[in-house]
């Protein structure tokens, strides 16, 4: 029952965000049409897409560092490729198929399903902590205009406490529970060993995203807004799109948040243009990540699962059986 309520609320919020974005787009269509697009604009979009694509790749490496047996070089890059290729699936309705896809592809690379699921769980945890950390830190800087500083100071303190707990529990094994489901839940909740490296990588990724957003604003808007405000608003919008269930790739939700947050300090056309350009940037970044994943997959091809290898040998189609 609770799952249905949360899902319905997520879809309702997504549709409301789409309606709001459509309204402000129509209201500012003339102002957007007057924007003089040039070669520098295209260069700025491509540069930002490469930076955000690099941030996504850092997240892929972070996830792979938490995967089972990541110290094996071939398996590590196989898992990175699985993350990179399936990340585009987040644009499917439901905003969950990229999680499923990376686990399926990763398991074909001899990864362990439970371990990969645990890595995904802690990737979500790290993304939440690190995005709030970067956004709150930027909101506390001079010129952010983000409201009372004490709220962001409390958020920052809570995030630091959460990070400290993760580092303290890293690598600790849970006691076996009673029953299969309890044991599975405890195993999923085990903090991966060496989580300090994924934590640092995730912080780097959100720092790169914030920097790309600031660069896009400076390239496309003549309205002077302090960079901490742009960085904080964008990272918070990313978090909102990340947690709202049903929003494919945060589509609509992030744009609505950016327009609502930045319009009081800039002009509404400038905020709408920034939101639309950043959507183009992150979409291109997903394609950059997909291309990187395909290159890595070609360099480190997945091995067939042990059962499939055995079946091929028995049928005489494997290397050990004198193939056809």
PDB file of C-alpha atoms in Angstrom:
ATOM      1  CA  UNK A   1       0.000   0.000   0.000  1.00  0.00           C
ATOM      2  CA  UNK A   2       2.768   2.420   0.964  1.00  0.00           C
ATOM      3  CA  UNK A   3       4.629   1.591  -2.252  1.00  0.00           C
ATOM      4  CA  UNK A   4       1.579   2.485  -4.347  1.00  0.00           C
ATOM      5  CA  UNK A   5       1.109   5.752  -2.469  1.00  0.00           C
ATOM      6  CA  UNK A   6       4.769   6.753  -2.967  1.00  0.00           C
ATOM      7  CA  UNK A   7       4.693   5.784  -6.642  1.00  0.00           C
ATOM      8  CA  UNK A   8       1.446   7.674  -7.254  1.00  0.00           C
ATOM      9  CA  UNK A   9       2.798  10.729  -5.456  1.00  0.00           C
ATOM     10  CA  UNK A  10       5.951  10.584  -7.566  1.00  0.00           C
ATOM     11  CA  UNK A  11       4.038  10.389 -10.824  1.00  0.00           C
ATOM     12  CA  UNK A  12       1.705  13.158  -9.668  1.00  0.00           C
ATOM     13  CA  UNK A  13       4.630  15.423  -8.812  1.00  0.00           C
ATOM     14  CA  UNK A  14       6.282  14.621 -12.151  1.00  0.00           C
ATOM     15  CA  UNK A  15       3.148  15.503 -14.116  1.00  0.00           C
ATOM     16  CA  UNK A  16       2.715  18.711 -12.115  1.00  0.00           C
ATOM     17  CA  UNK A  17       6.338  19.631 -12.847  1.00  0.00           C
ATOM     18  CA  UNK A  18       5.811  18.952 -16.566  1.00  0.00           C
ATOM     19  CA  UNK A  19       2.735  21.192 -16.555  1.00  0.00           C
ATOM     20  CA  UNK A  20       4.620  23.997 -14.806  1.00  0.00           C
ATOM     21  CA  UNK A  21       7.610  23.776 -17.153  1.00  0.00           C
ATOM     22  CA  UNK A  22       5.276  23.778 -20.170  1.00  0.00           C
ATOM     23  CA  UNK A  23       3.540  26.911 -18.852  1.00  0.00           C
ATOM     24  CA  UNK A  24       6.749  28.855 -18.249  1.00  0.00           C
ATOM     25  CA  UNK A  25       8.152  27.719 -21.595  1.00  0.00           C
ATOM     26  CA  UNK A  26       5.094  29.018 -23.430  1.00  0.00           C
ATOM     27  CA  UNK A  27       5.199  32.233 -21.412  1.00  0.00           C
ATOM     28  CA  UNK A  28       8.842  32.839 -22.362  1.00  0.00           C
ATOM     29  CA  UNK A  29       8.848  31.359 -25.880  1.00  0.00           C
ATOM     30  CA  UNK A  30       9.408  34.741 -27.539  1.00  0.00           C
ATOM     31  CA  UNK A  31      12.318  35.620 -25.266  1.00  0.00           C
ATOM     32  CA  UNK A  32      13.904  32.213 -25.867  1.00  0.00           C
ATOM     33  CA  UNK A  33      13.475  32.599 -29.631  1.00  0.00           C
ATOM     34  CA  UNK A  34      15.341  35.916 -29.520  1.00  0.00           C
ATOM     35  CA  UNK A  35      18.444  34.268 -28.082  1.00  0.00           C
ATOM     36  CA  UNK A  36      21.206  34.475 -30.689  1.00  0.00           C
ATOM     37  CA  UNK A  37      22.721  31.014 -30.936  1.00  0.00           C
ATOM     38  CA  UNK A  38      26.285  30.857 -32.138  1.00  0.00           C
ATOM     39  CA  UNK A  39      29.338  28.659 -32.368  1.00  0.00           C
ATOM     40  CA  UNK A  40      30.407  29.625 -28.836  1.00  0.00           C
ATOM     41  CA  UNK A  41      27.080  28.400 -27.490  1.00  0.00           C
ATOM     42  CA  UNK A  42      27.552  25.025 -29.158  1.00  0.00           C
ATOM     43  CA  UNK A  43      31.108  24.846 -27.842  1.00  0.00           C
ATOM     44  CA  UNK A  44      29.923  25.647 -24.322  1.00  0.00           C
ATOM     45  CA  UNK A  45      27.279  22.907 -24.482  1.00  0.00           C
ATOM     46  CA  UNK A  46      29.757  20.327 -25.760  1.00  0.00           C
ATOM     47  CA  UNK A  47      32.364  21.292 -23.156  1.00  0.00           C
ATOM     48  CA  UNK A  48      29.806  21.066 -20.353  1.00  0.00           C
ATOM     49  CA  UNK A  49      28.578  17.710 -21.699  1.00  0.00           C
ATOM     50  CA  UNK A  50      32.126  16.353 -21.600  1.00  0.00           C
ATOM     51  CA  UNK A  51      32.584  17.569 -18.021  1.00  0.00           C
ATOM     52  CA  UNK A  52      29.262  16.090 -16.869  1.00  0.00           C
ATOM     53  CA  UNK A  53      29.986  12.913 -18.841  1.00  0.00           C
ATOM     54  CA  UNK A  54      33.302  12.737 -16.993  1.00  0.00           C
ATOM     55  CA  UNK A  55      31.427  13.145 -13.707  1.00  0.00           C
ATOM     56  CA  UNK A  56      29.123  10.264 -14.647  1.00  0.00           C
ATOM     57  CA  UNK A  57      32.151   8.142 -15.494  1.00  0.00           C
ATOM     58  CA  UNK A  58      33.618   8.922 -12.072  1.00  0.00           C
ATOM     59  CA  UNK A  59      30.341   7.667 -10.563  1.00  0.00           C
ATOM     60  CA  UNK A  60      30.686   4.490 -12.627  1.00  0.00           C
ATOM     61  CA  UNK A  61      34.188   3.946 -11.247  1.00  0.00           C
ATOM     62  CA  UNK A  62      32.905   4.643  -7.743  1.00  0.00           C
ATOM     63  CA  UNK A  63      30.189   1.998  -8.136  1.00  0.00           C
ATOM     64  CA  UNK A  64      32.650  -0.509  -9.535  1.00  0.00           C
ATOM     65  CA  UNK A  65      34.949   0.054  -6.547  1.00  0.00           C
ATOM     66  CA  UNK A  66      32.125  -1.174  -4.300  1.00  0.00           C
ATOM     67  CA  UNK A  67      31.339  -4.207  -6.473  1.00  0.00           C
ATOM     68  CA  UNK A  68      32.484  -7.721  -5.491  1.00  0.00           C
ATOM     69  CA  UNK A  69      36.066  -8.621  -6.435  1.00  0.00           C
ATOM     70  CA  UNK A  70      36.734  -5.189  -7.888  1.00  0.00           C
ATOM     71  CA  UNK A  71      40.459  -5.768  -7.449  1.00  0.00           C
ATOM     72  CA  UNK A  72      40.360  -8.041 -10.517  1.00  0.00           C
ATOM     73  CA  UNK A  73      41.222  -5.673 -13.367  1.00  0.00           C
ATOM     74  CA  UNK A  74      39.122  -7.278 -16.099  1.00  0.00           C
ATOM     75  CA  UNK A  75      36.075  -7.649 -13.865  1.00  0.00           C
ATOM     76  CA  UNK A  76      36.433  -4.088 -12.590  1.00  0.00           C
ATOM     77  CA  UNK A  77      36.298  -2.586 -16.081  1.00  0.00           C
ATOM     78  CA  UNK A  78      33.512  -4.969 -17.095  1.00  0.00           C
ATOM     79  CA  UNK A  79      31.433  -3.591 -14.239  1.00  0.00           C
ATOM     80  CA  UNK A  80      32.334   0.005 -15.178  1.00  0.00           C
ATOM     81  CA  UNK A  81      31.138  -0.735 -18.726  1.00  0.00           C
ATOM     82  CA  UNK A  82      27.899  -2.222 -17.374  1.00  0.00           C
ATOM     83  CA  UNK A  83      27.187   0.978 -15.426  1.00  0.00           C
ATOM     84  CA  UNK A  84      28.103   3.242 -18.345  1.00  0.00           C
ATOM     85  CA  UNK A  85      26.016   1.429 -20.959  1.00  0.00           C
ATOM     86  CA  UNK A  86      22.881   1.005 -18.850  1.00  0.00           C
ATOM     87  CA  UNK A  87      22.856   4.536 -17.417  1.00  0.00           C
ATOM     88  CA  UNK A  88      20.804   5.707 -20.409  1.00  0.00           C
ATOM     89  CA  UNK A  89      17.981   3.412 -19.242  1.00  0.00           C
ATOM     90  CA  UNK A  90      17.065   5.970 -16.573  1.00  0.00           C
ATOM     91  CA  UNK A  91      15.093   7.834 -19.232  1.00  0.00           C
ATOM     92  CA  UNK A  92      12.606   4.973 -19.366  1.00  0.00           C
ATOM     93  CA  UNK A  93       9.437   5.599 -17.325  1.00  0.00           C
ATOM     94  CA  UNK A  94       9.944   4.459 -13.775  1.00  0.00           C
ATOM     95  CA  UNK A  95      13.501   5.779 -13.329  1.00  0.00           C
ATOM     96  CA  UNK A  96      14.741   2.403 -12.103  1.00  0.00           C
ATOM     97  CA  UNK A  97      15.707   0.357 -15.164  1.00  0.00           C
ATOM     98  CA  UNK A  98      19.322   1.578 -15.099  1.00  0.00           C
ATOM     99  CA  UNK A  99      19.687  -0.013 -11.663  1.00  0.00           C
ATOM    100  CA  UNK A 100      18.305  -3.306 -12.960  1.00  0.00           C
ATOM    101  CA  UNK A 101      20.390  -3.162 -16.145  1.00  0.00           C
ATOM    102  CA  UNK A 102      23.709  -2.634 -14.428  1.00  0.00           C
ATOM    103  CA  UNK A 103      23.077  -5.569 -12.091  1.00  0.00           C
ATOM    104  CA  UNK A 104      22.163  -7.862 -14.985  1.00  0.00           C
ATOM    105  CA  UNK A 105      25.176  -6.854 -17.097  1.00  0.00           C
ATOM    106  CA  UNK A 106      27.502  -6.853 -14.119  1.00  0.00           C
ATOM    107  CA  UNK A 107      26.513 -10.385 -13.141  1.00  0.00           C
ATOM    108  CA  UNK A 108      27.427 -11.603 -16.628  1.00  0.00           C
ATOM    109  CA  UNK A 109      30.897 -10.333 -15.850  1.00  0.00           C
ATOM    110  CA  UNK A 110      31.144 -12.851 -13.022  1.00  0.00           C
ATOM    111  CA  UNK A 111      29.925 -10.317 -10.488  1.00  0.00           C
ATOM    112  CA  UNK A 112      27.807 -11.394  -7.568  1.00  0.00           C
ATOM    113  CA  UNK A 113      24.152 -10.294  -7.688  1.00  0.00           C
ATOM    114  CA  UNK A 114      23.875  -9.555  -3.975  1.00  0.00           C
ATOM    115  CA  UNK A 115      27.175  -7.700  -3.973  1.00  0.00           C
ATOM    116  CA  UNK A 116      26.166  -5.620  -6.998  1.00  0.00           C
ATOM    117  CA  UNK A 117      22.802  -4.828  -5.405  1.00  0.00           C
ATOM    118  CA  UNK A 118      24.634  -3.744  -2.250  1.00  0.00           C
ATOM    119  CA  UNK A 119      26.933  -1.533  -4.353  1.00  0.00           C
ATOM    120  CA  UNK A 120      23.879   0.071  -5.958  1.00  0.00           C
ATOM    121  CA  UNK A 121      22.287   0.640  -2.553  1.00  0.00           C
ATOM    122  CA  UNK A 122      25.361   2.409  -1.244  1.00  0.00           C
ATOM    123  CA  UNK A 123      25.763   4.337  -4.486  1.00  0.00           C
ATOM    124  CA  UNK A 124      22.341   5.846  -3.778  1.00  0.00           C
ATOM    125  CA  UNK A 125      23.404   6.590  -0.196  1.00  0.00           C
ATOM    126  CA  UNK A 126      26.673   8.202  -1.297  1.00  0.00           C
ATOM    127  CA  UNK A 127      24.925  10.207  -4.030  1.00  0.00           C
ATOM    128  CA  UNK A 128      22.449  11.562  -1.494  1.00  0.00           C
ATOM    129  CA  UNK A 129      25.126  12.460   1.039  1.00  0.00           C
ATOM    130  CA  UNK A 130      27.577  13.954  -1.439  1.00  0.00           C
ATOM    131  CA  UNK A 131      25.023  15.978  -3.399  1.00  0.00           C
ATOM    132  CA  UNK A 132      23.653  17.491  -0.179  1.00  0.00           C
ATOM    133  CA  UNK A 133      27.212  18.163   0.990  1.00  0.00           C
ATOM    134  CA  UNK A 134      28.215  20.005  -2.212  1.00  0.00           C
ATOM    135  CA  UNK A 135      24.922  21.912  -2.466  1.00  0.00           C
ATOM    136  CA  UNK A 136      24.894  22.909   1.223  1.00  0.00           C
ATOM    137  CA  UNK A 137      28.543  23.947   1.144  1.00  0.00           C
ATOM    138  CA  UNK A 138      27.891  26.167  -1.884  1.00  0.00           C
ATOM    139  CA  UNK A 139      24.787  27.580  -0.192  1.00  0.00           C
ATOM    140  CA  UNK A 140      26.914  28.708   2.766  1.00  0.00           C
ATOM    141  CA  UNK A 141      29.357  30.632   0.579  1.00  0.00           C
ATOM    142  CA  UNK A 142      29.004  34.415   0.125  1.00  0.00           C
ATOM    143  CA  UNK A 143      26.549  35.397  -2.585  1.00  0.00           C
ATOM    144  CA  UNK A 144      24.523  32.184  -2.504  1.00  0.00           C
ATOM    145  CA  UNK A 145      21.242  33.890  -1.435  1.00  0.00           C
ATOM    146  CA  UNK A 146      19.917  30.492  -0.420  1.00  0.00           C
ATOM    147  CA  UNK A 147      18.097  31.478   2.755  1.00  0.00           C
ATOM    148  CA  UNK A 148      18.991  31.094   6.441  1.00  0.00           C
ATOM    149  CA  UNK A 149      22.519  29.748   6.790  1.00  0.00           C
ATOM    150  CA  UNK A 150      21.674  27.672   9.862  1.00  0.00           C
ATOM    151  CA  UNK A 151      19.558  25.282   7.770  1.00  0.00           C
ATOM    152  CA  UNK A 152      22.451  24.447   5.483  1.00  0.00           C
ATOM    153  CA  UNK A 153      24.846  24.258   8.413  1.00  0.00           C
ATOM    154  CA  UNK A 154      22.586  21.628  10.000  1.00  0.00           C
ATOM    155  CA  UNK A 155      22.391  19.736   6.704  1.00  0.00           C
ATOM    156  CA  UNK A 156      26.156  19.847   6.392  1.00  0.00           C
ATOM    157  CA  UNK A 157      26.607  18.564   9.950  1.00  0.00           C
ATOM    158  CA  UNK A 158      24.132  15.731   9.365  1.00  0.00           C
ATOM    159  CA  UNK A 159      25.896  14.738   6.146  1.00  0.00           C
ATOM    160  CA  UNK A 160      29.308  14.738   7.824  1.00  0.00           C
ATOM    161  CA  UNK A 161      27.897  12.549  10.583  1.00  0.00           C
ATOM    162  CA  UNK A 162      26.484  10.138   8.003  1.00  0.00           C
ATOM    163  CA  UNK A 163      29.829   9.986   6.203  1.00  0.00           C
ATOM    164  CA  UNK A 164      31.629   9.310   9.492  1.00  0.00           C
ATOM    165  CA  UNK A 165      29.236   6.440  10.264  1.00  0.00           C
ATOM    166  CA  UNK A 166      29.811   4.894   6.834  1.00  0.00           C
ATOM    167  CA  UNK A 167      33.579   5.109   7.222  1.00  0.00           C
ATOM    168  CA  UNK A 168      33.359   3.567  10.686  1.00  0.00           C
ATOM    169  CA  UNK A 169      31.196   0.650   9.504  1.00  0.00           C
ATOM    170  CA  UNK A 170      33.150   0.056   6.281  1.00  0.00           C
ATOM    171  CA  UNK A 171      34.117  -3.582   5.901  1.00  0.00           C
ATOM    172  CA  UNK A 172      32.332  -4.789   9.051  1.00  0.00           C
ATOM    173  CA  UNK A 173      30.433  -8.035   8.562  1.00  0.00           C
ATOM    174  CA  UNK A 174      26.876  -8.343   9.842  1.00  0.00           C
ATOM    175  CA  UNK A 175      25.954 -11.224  12.084  1.00  0.00           C
ATOM    176  CA  UNK A 176      23.937 -13.961  10.354  1.00  0.00           C
ATOM    177  CA  UNK A 177      20.217 -13.405  10.832  1.00  0.00           C
ATOM    178  CA  UNK A 178      17.420 -15.831  11.249  1.00  0.00           C
ATOM    179  CA  UNK A 179      15.732 -16.662   8.003  1.00  0.00           C
ATOM    180  CA  UNK A 180      16.815 -16.229   4.414  1.00  0.00           C
ATOM    181  CA  UNK A 181      15.259 -12.801   3.891  1.00  0.00           C
ATOM    182  CA  UNK A 182      16.757 -11.381   7.087  1.00  0.00           C
ATOM    183  CA  UNK A 183      20.200 -12.714   6.175  1.00  0.00           C
ATOM    184  CA  UNK A 184      19.875 -11.245   2.678  1.00  0.00           C
ATOM    185  CA  UNK A 185      18.828  -7.844   4.055  1.00  0.00           C
ATOM    186  CA  UNK A 186      21.760  -7.817   6.483  1.00  0.00           C
ATOM    187  CA  UNK A 187      24.144  -8.734   3.703  1.00  0.00           C
ATOM    188  CA  UNK A 188      22.836  -5.935   1.482  1.00  0.00           C
ATOM    189  CA  UNK A 189      23.287  -3.470   4.337  1.00  0.00           C
ATOM    190  CA  UNK A 190      26.957  -4.346   4.896  1.00  0.00           C
ATOM    191  CA  UNK A 191      29.009  -1.237   4.130  1.00  0.00           C
ATOM    192  CA  UNK A 192      31.535  -2.197   1.405  1.00  0.00           C
ATOM    193  CA  UNK A 193      35.178  -2.243   2.518  1.00  0.00           C
ATOM    194  CA  UNK A 194      37.284   0.713   1.474  1.00  0.00           C
ATOM    195  CA  UNK A 195      34.280   3.006   1.017  1.00  0.00           C
ATOM    196  CA  UNK A 196      36.488   6.073   1.516  1.00  0.00           C
ATOM    197  CA  UNK A 197      37.585   5.927  -2.149  1.00  0.00           C
ATOM    198  CA  UNK A 198      34.007   5.762  -3.565  1.00  0.00           C
ATOM    199  CA  UNK A 199      33.054   8.569  -1.183  1.00  0.00           C
ATOM    200  CA  UNK A 200      35.840  10.782  -2.492  1.00  0.00           C
ATOM    201  CA  UNK A 201      35.028   9.919  -6.101  1.00  0.00           C
ATOM    202  CA  UNK A 202      31.345  10.743  -5.589  1.00  0.00           C
ATOM    203  CA  UNK A 203      32.236  14.115  -4.064  1.00  0.00           C
ATOM    204  CA  UNK A 204      34.447  14.802  -7.091  1.00  0.00           C
ATOM    205  CA  UNK A 205      31.608  13.892  -9.461  1.00  0.00           C
ATOM    206  CA  UNK A 206      29.153  16.345  -7.909  1.00  0.00           C
ATOM    207  CA  UNK A 207      31.815  19.022  -7.808  1.00  0.00           C
ATOM    208  CA  UNK A 208      32.302  18.572 -11.556  1.00  0.00           C
ATOM    209  CA  UNK A 209      28.541  18.801 -12.153  1.00  0.00           C
ATOM    210  CA  UNK A 210      28.341  22.011 -10.147  1.00  0.00           C
ATOM    211  CA  UNK A 211      31.259  23.476 -12.108  1.00  0.00           C
ATOM    212  CA  UNK A 212      29.630  22.573 -15.431  1.00  0.00           C
ATOM    213  CA  UNK A 213      26.393  24.261 -14.353  1.00  0.00           C
ATOM    214  CA  UNK A 214      28.236  27.459 -13.429  1.00  0.00           C
ATOM    215  CA  UNK A 215      29.995  27.430 -16.789  1.00  0.00           C
ATOM    216  CA  UNK A 216      26.715  27.041 -18.680  1.00  0.00           C
ATOM    217  CA  UNK A 217      25.108  29.911 -16.770  1.00  0.00           C
ATOM    218  CA  UNK A 218      28.014  32.223 -17.507  1.00  0.00           C
ATOM    219  CA  UNK A 219      27.969  31.246 -21.183  1.00  0.00           C
ATOM    220  CA  UNK A 220      24.239  31.673 -21.784  1.00  0.00           C
ATOM    221  CA  UNK A 221      23.056  34.339 -19.343  1.00  0.00           C
ATOM    222  CA  UNK A 222      23.919  38.004 -19.101  1.00  0.00           C
ATOM    223  CA  UNK A 223      22.225  38.221 -15.692  1.00  0.00           C
ATOM    224  CA  UNK A 224      24.887  38.376 -12.961  1.00  0.00           C
ATOM    225  CA  UNK A 225      24.214  35.669 -10.384  1.00  0.00           C
ATOM    226  CA  UNK A 226      26.901  34.529  -7.949  1.00  0.00           C
ATOM    227  CA  UNK A 227      28.386  31.147  -8.847  1.00  0.00           C
ATOM    228  CA  UNK A 228      27.674  29.563  -5.417  1.00  0.00           C
ATOM    229  CA  UNK A 229      23.971  30.175  -5.976  1.00  0.00           C
ATOM    230  CA  UNK A 230      24.033  28.543  -9.410  1.00  0.00           C
ATOM    231  CA  UNK A 231      26.058  25.577  -8.161  1.00  0.00           C
ATOM    232  CA  UNK A 232      23.845  25.042  -5.113  1.00  0.00           C
ATOM    233  CA  UNK A 233      20.608  25.351  -7.085  1.00  0.00           C
ATOM    234  CA  UNK A 234      21.724  22.916  -9.759  1.00  0.00           C
ATOM    235  CA  UNK A 235      23.010  20.224  -7.388  1.00  0.00           C
ATOM    236  CA  UNK A 236      19.847  20.480  -5.281  1.00  0.00           C
ATOM    237  CA  UNK A 237      17.768  20.170  -8.481  1.00  0.00           C
ATOM    238  CA  UNK A 238      19.758  17.070  -9.398  1.00  0.00           C
ATOM    239  CA  UNK A 239      18.974  15.582  -5.989  1.00  0.00           C
ATOM    240  CA  UNK A 240      15.261  16.362  -6.347  1.00  0.00           C
ATOM    241  CA  UNK A 241      15.148  14.631  -9.726  1.00  0.00           C
ATOM    242  CA  UNK A 242      17.121  11.715  -8.276  1.00  0.00           C
ATOM    243  CA  UNK A 243      14.745  10.969  -5.413  1.00  0.00           C
ATOM    244  CA  UNK A 244      11.363  11.606  -7.042  1.00  0.00           C
ATOM    245  CA  UNK A 245      10.039   8.170  -8.061  1.00  0.00           C
ATOM    246  CA  UNK A 246       8.749   7.858 -11.600  1.00  0.00           C
ATOM    247  CA  UNK A 247      10.541  10.882 -13.047  1.00  0.00           C
ATOM    248  CA  UNK A 248      12.578   9.474 -15.982  1.00  0.00           C
ATOM    249  CA  UNK A 249      16.060  10.930 -15.568  1.00  0.00           C
ATOM    250  CA  UNK A 250      14.580  13.658 -13.369  1.00  0.00           C
ATOM    251  CA  UNK A 251      12.900  15.062 -16.487  1.00  0.00           C
ATOM    252  CA  UNK A 252      10.594  17.969 -15.682  1.00  0.00           C
ATOM    253  CA  UNK A 253      11.263  17.912 -11.944  1.00  0.00           C
ATOM    254  CA  UNK A 254      14.787  19.325 -12.185  1.00  0.00           C
ATOM    255  CA  UNK A 255      13.753  21.977 -14.681  1.00  0.00           C
ATOM    256  CA  UNK A 256      10.836  23.080 -12.493  1.00  0.00           C
ATOM    257  CA  UNK A 257      13.088  23.315  -9.435  1.00  0.00           C
ATOM    258  CA  UNK A 258      15.680  25.400 -11.294  1.00  0.00           C
ATOM    259  CA  UNK A 259      13.105  27.845 -12.644  1.00  0.00           C
ATOM    260  CA  UNK A 260      11.414  28.230  -9.260  1.00  0.00           C
ATOM    261  CA  UNK A 261      14.735  28.676  -7.449  1.00  0.00           C
ATOM    262  CA  UNK A 262      16.551  31.012  -9.838  1.00  0.00           C
ATOM    263  CA  UNK A 263      13.714  33.171 -11.205  1.00  0.00           C
ATOM    264  CA  UNK A 264      13.522  35.428  -8.091  1.00  0.00           C
ATOM    265  CA  UNK A 265      17.218  36.315  -8.437  1.00  0.00           C
ATOM    266  CA  UNK A 266      17.483  36.403 -12.227  1.00  0.00           C
ATOM    267  CA  UNK A 267      14.881  36.800 -14.961  1.00  0.00           C
ATOM    268  CA  UNK A 268      12.462  33.986 -15.692  1.00  0.00           C
ATOM    269  CA  UNK A 269      13.627  33.682 -19.340  1.00  0.00           C
ATOM    270  CA  UNK A 270      17.235  33.313 -18.142  1.00  0.00           C
ATOM    271  CA  UNK A 271      16.224  30.597 -15.666  1.00  0.00           C
ATOM    272  CA  UNK A 272      14.168  28.743 -18.300  1.00  0.00           C
ATOM    273  CA  UNK A 273      16.985  28.908 -20.852  1.00  0.00           C
ATOM    274  CA  UNK A 274      19.476  27.626 -18.278  1.00  0.00           C
ATOM    275  CA  UNK A 275      17.198  24.715 -17.321  1.00  0.00           C
ATOM    276  CA  UNK A 276      16.654  23.700 -20.956  1.00  0.00           C
ATOM    277  CA  UNK A 277      20.342  23.951 -21.866  1.00  0.00           C
ATOM    278  CA  UNK A 278      21.319  21.865 -18.838  1.00  0.00           C
ATOM    279  CA  UNK A 279      18.831  19.197 -19.938  1.00  0.00           C
ATOM    280  CA  UNK A 280      20.570  19.091 -23.331  1.00  0.00           C
ATOM    281  CA  UNK A 281      23.932  18.928 -21.567  1.00  0.00           C
ATOM    282  CA  UNK A 282      23.041  15.992 -19.309  1.00  0.00           C
ATOM    283  CA  UNK A 283      21.439  14.095 -22.203  1.00  0.00           C
ATOM    284  CA  UNK A 284      24.606  14.502 -24.275  1.00  0.00           C
ATOM    285  CA  UNK A 285      26.625  13.499 -21.188  1.00  0.00           C
ATOM    286  CA  UNK A 286      24.669  10.235 -20.984  1.00  0.00           C
ATOM    287  CA  UNK A 287      25.532   9.578 -24.629  1.00  0.00           C
ATOM    288  CA  UNK A 288      29.210  10.322 -23.892  1.00  0.00           C
ATOM    289  CA  UNK A 289      29.063   7.831 -21.020  1.00  0.00           C
ATOM    290  CA  UNK A 290      27.370   5.260 -23.254  1.00  0.00           C
ATOM    291  CA  UNK A 291      30.122   5.644 -25.863  1.00  0.00           C
ATOM    292  CA  UNK A 292      32.802   5.273 -23.197  1.00  0.00           C
ATOM    293  CA  UNK A 293      31.077   2.141 -21.925  1.00  0.00           C
ATOM    294  CA  UNK A 294      30.992   0.576 -25.389  1.00  0.00           C
ATOM    295  CA  UNK A 295      34.710   1.297 -25.857  1.00  0.00           C
ATOM    296  CA  UNK A 296      35.525  -0.314 -22.514  1.00  0.00           C
ATOM    297  CA  UNK A 297      33.273  -3.265 -23.303  1.00  0.00           C
ATOM    298  CA  UNK A 298      35.179  -3.833 -26.528  1.00  0.00           C
ATOM    299  CA  UNK A 299      38.476  -3.680 -24.653  1.00  0.00           C
ATOM    300  CA  UNK A 300      37.317  -5.950 -21.818  1.00  0.00           C
ATOM    301  CA  UNK A 301      34.642  -8.270 -23.287  1.00  0.00           C
ATOM    302  CA  UNK A 302      32.413 -10.096 -20.840  1.00  0.00           C
ATOM    303  CA  UNK A 303      33.041 -13.750 -20.310  1.00  0.00           C
ATOM    304  CA  UNK A 304      30.123 -16.108 -20.494  1.00  0.00           C
ATOM    305  CA  UNK A 305      28.715 -17.311 -17.183  1.00  0.00           C
ATOM    306  CA  UNK A 306      30.210 -20.625 -15.971  1.00  0.00           C
ATOM    307  CA  UNK A 307      27.029 -22.614 -16.748  1.00  0.00           C
ATOM    308  CA  UNK A 308      26.907 -21.212 -20.274  1.00  0.00           C
ATOM    309  CA  UNK A 309      30.588 -22.027 -20.814  1.00  0.00           C
ATOM    310  CA  UNK A 310      29.979 -25.607 -19.672  1.00  0.00           C
ATOM    311  CA  UNK A 311      26.995 -25.961 -22.025  1.00  0.00           C
ATOM    312  CA  UNK A 312      29.078 -24.723 -24.951  1.00  0.00           C
ATOM    313  CA  UNK A 313      31.842 -27.216 -24.151  1.00  0.00           C
ATOM    314  CA  UNK A 314      29.346 -30.084 -24.039  1.00  0.00           C
ATOM    315  CA  UNK A 315      27.849 -29.031 -27.376  1.00  0.00           C
ATOM    316  CA  UNK A 316      31.321 -28.802 -28.942  1.00  0.00           C
ATOM    317  CA  UNK A 317      31.081 -25.032 -29.564  1.00  0.00           C
ATOM    318  CA  UNK A 318      33.519 -23.849 -26.914  1.00  0.00           C
ATOM    319  CA  UNK A 319      37.259 -23.527 -27.158  1.00  0.00           C
ATOM    320  CA  UNK A 320      37.796 -26.561 -24.928  1.00  0.00           C
ATOM    321  CA  UNK A 321      35.559 -28.745 -27.085  1.00  0.00           C
ATOM    322  CA  UNK A 322      37.054 -28.202 -30.538  1.00  0.00           C
ATOM    323  CA  UNK A 323      34.580 -25.666 -31.927  1.00  0.00           C
ATOM    324  CA  UNK A 324      32.871 -25.855 -35.246  1.00  0.00           C
TER     325      UNK A 324
END
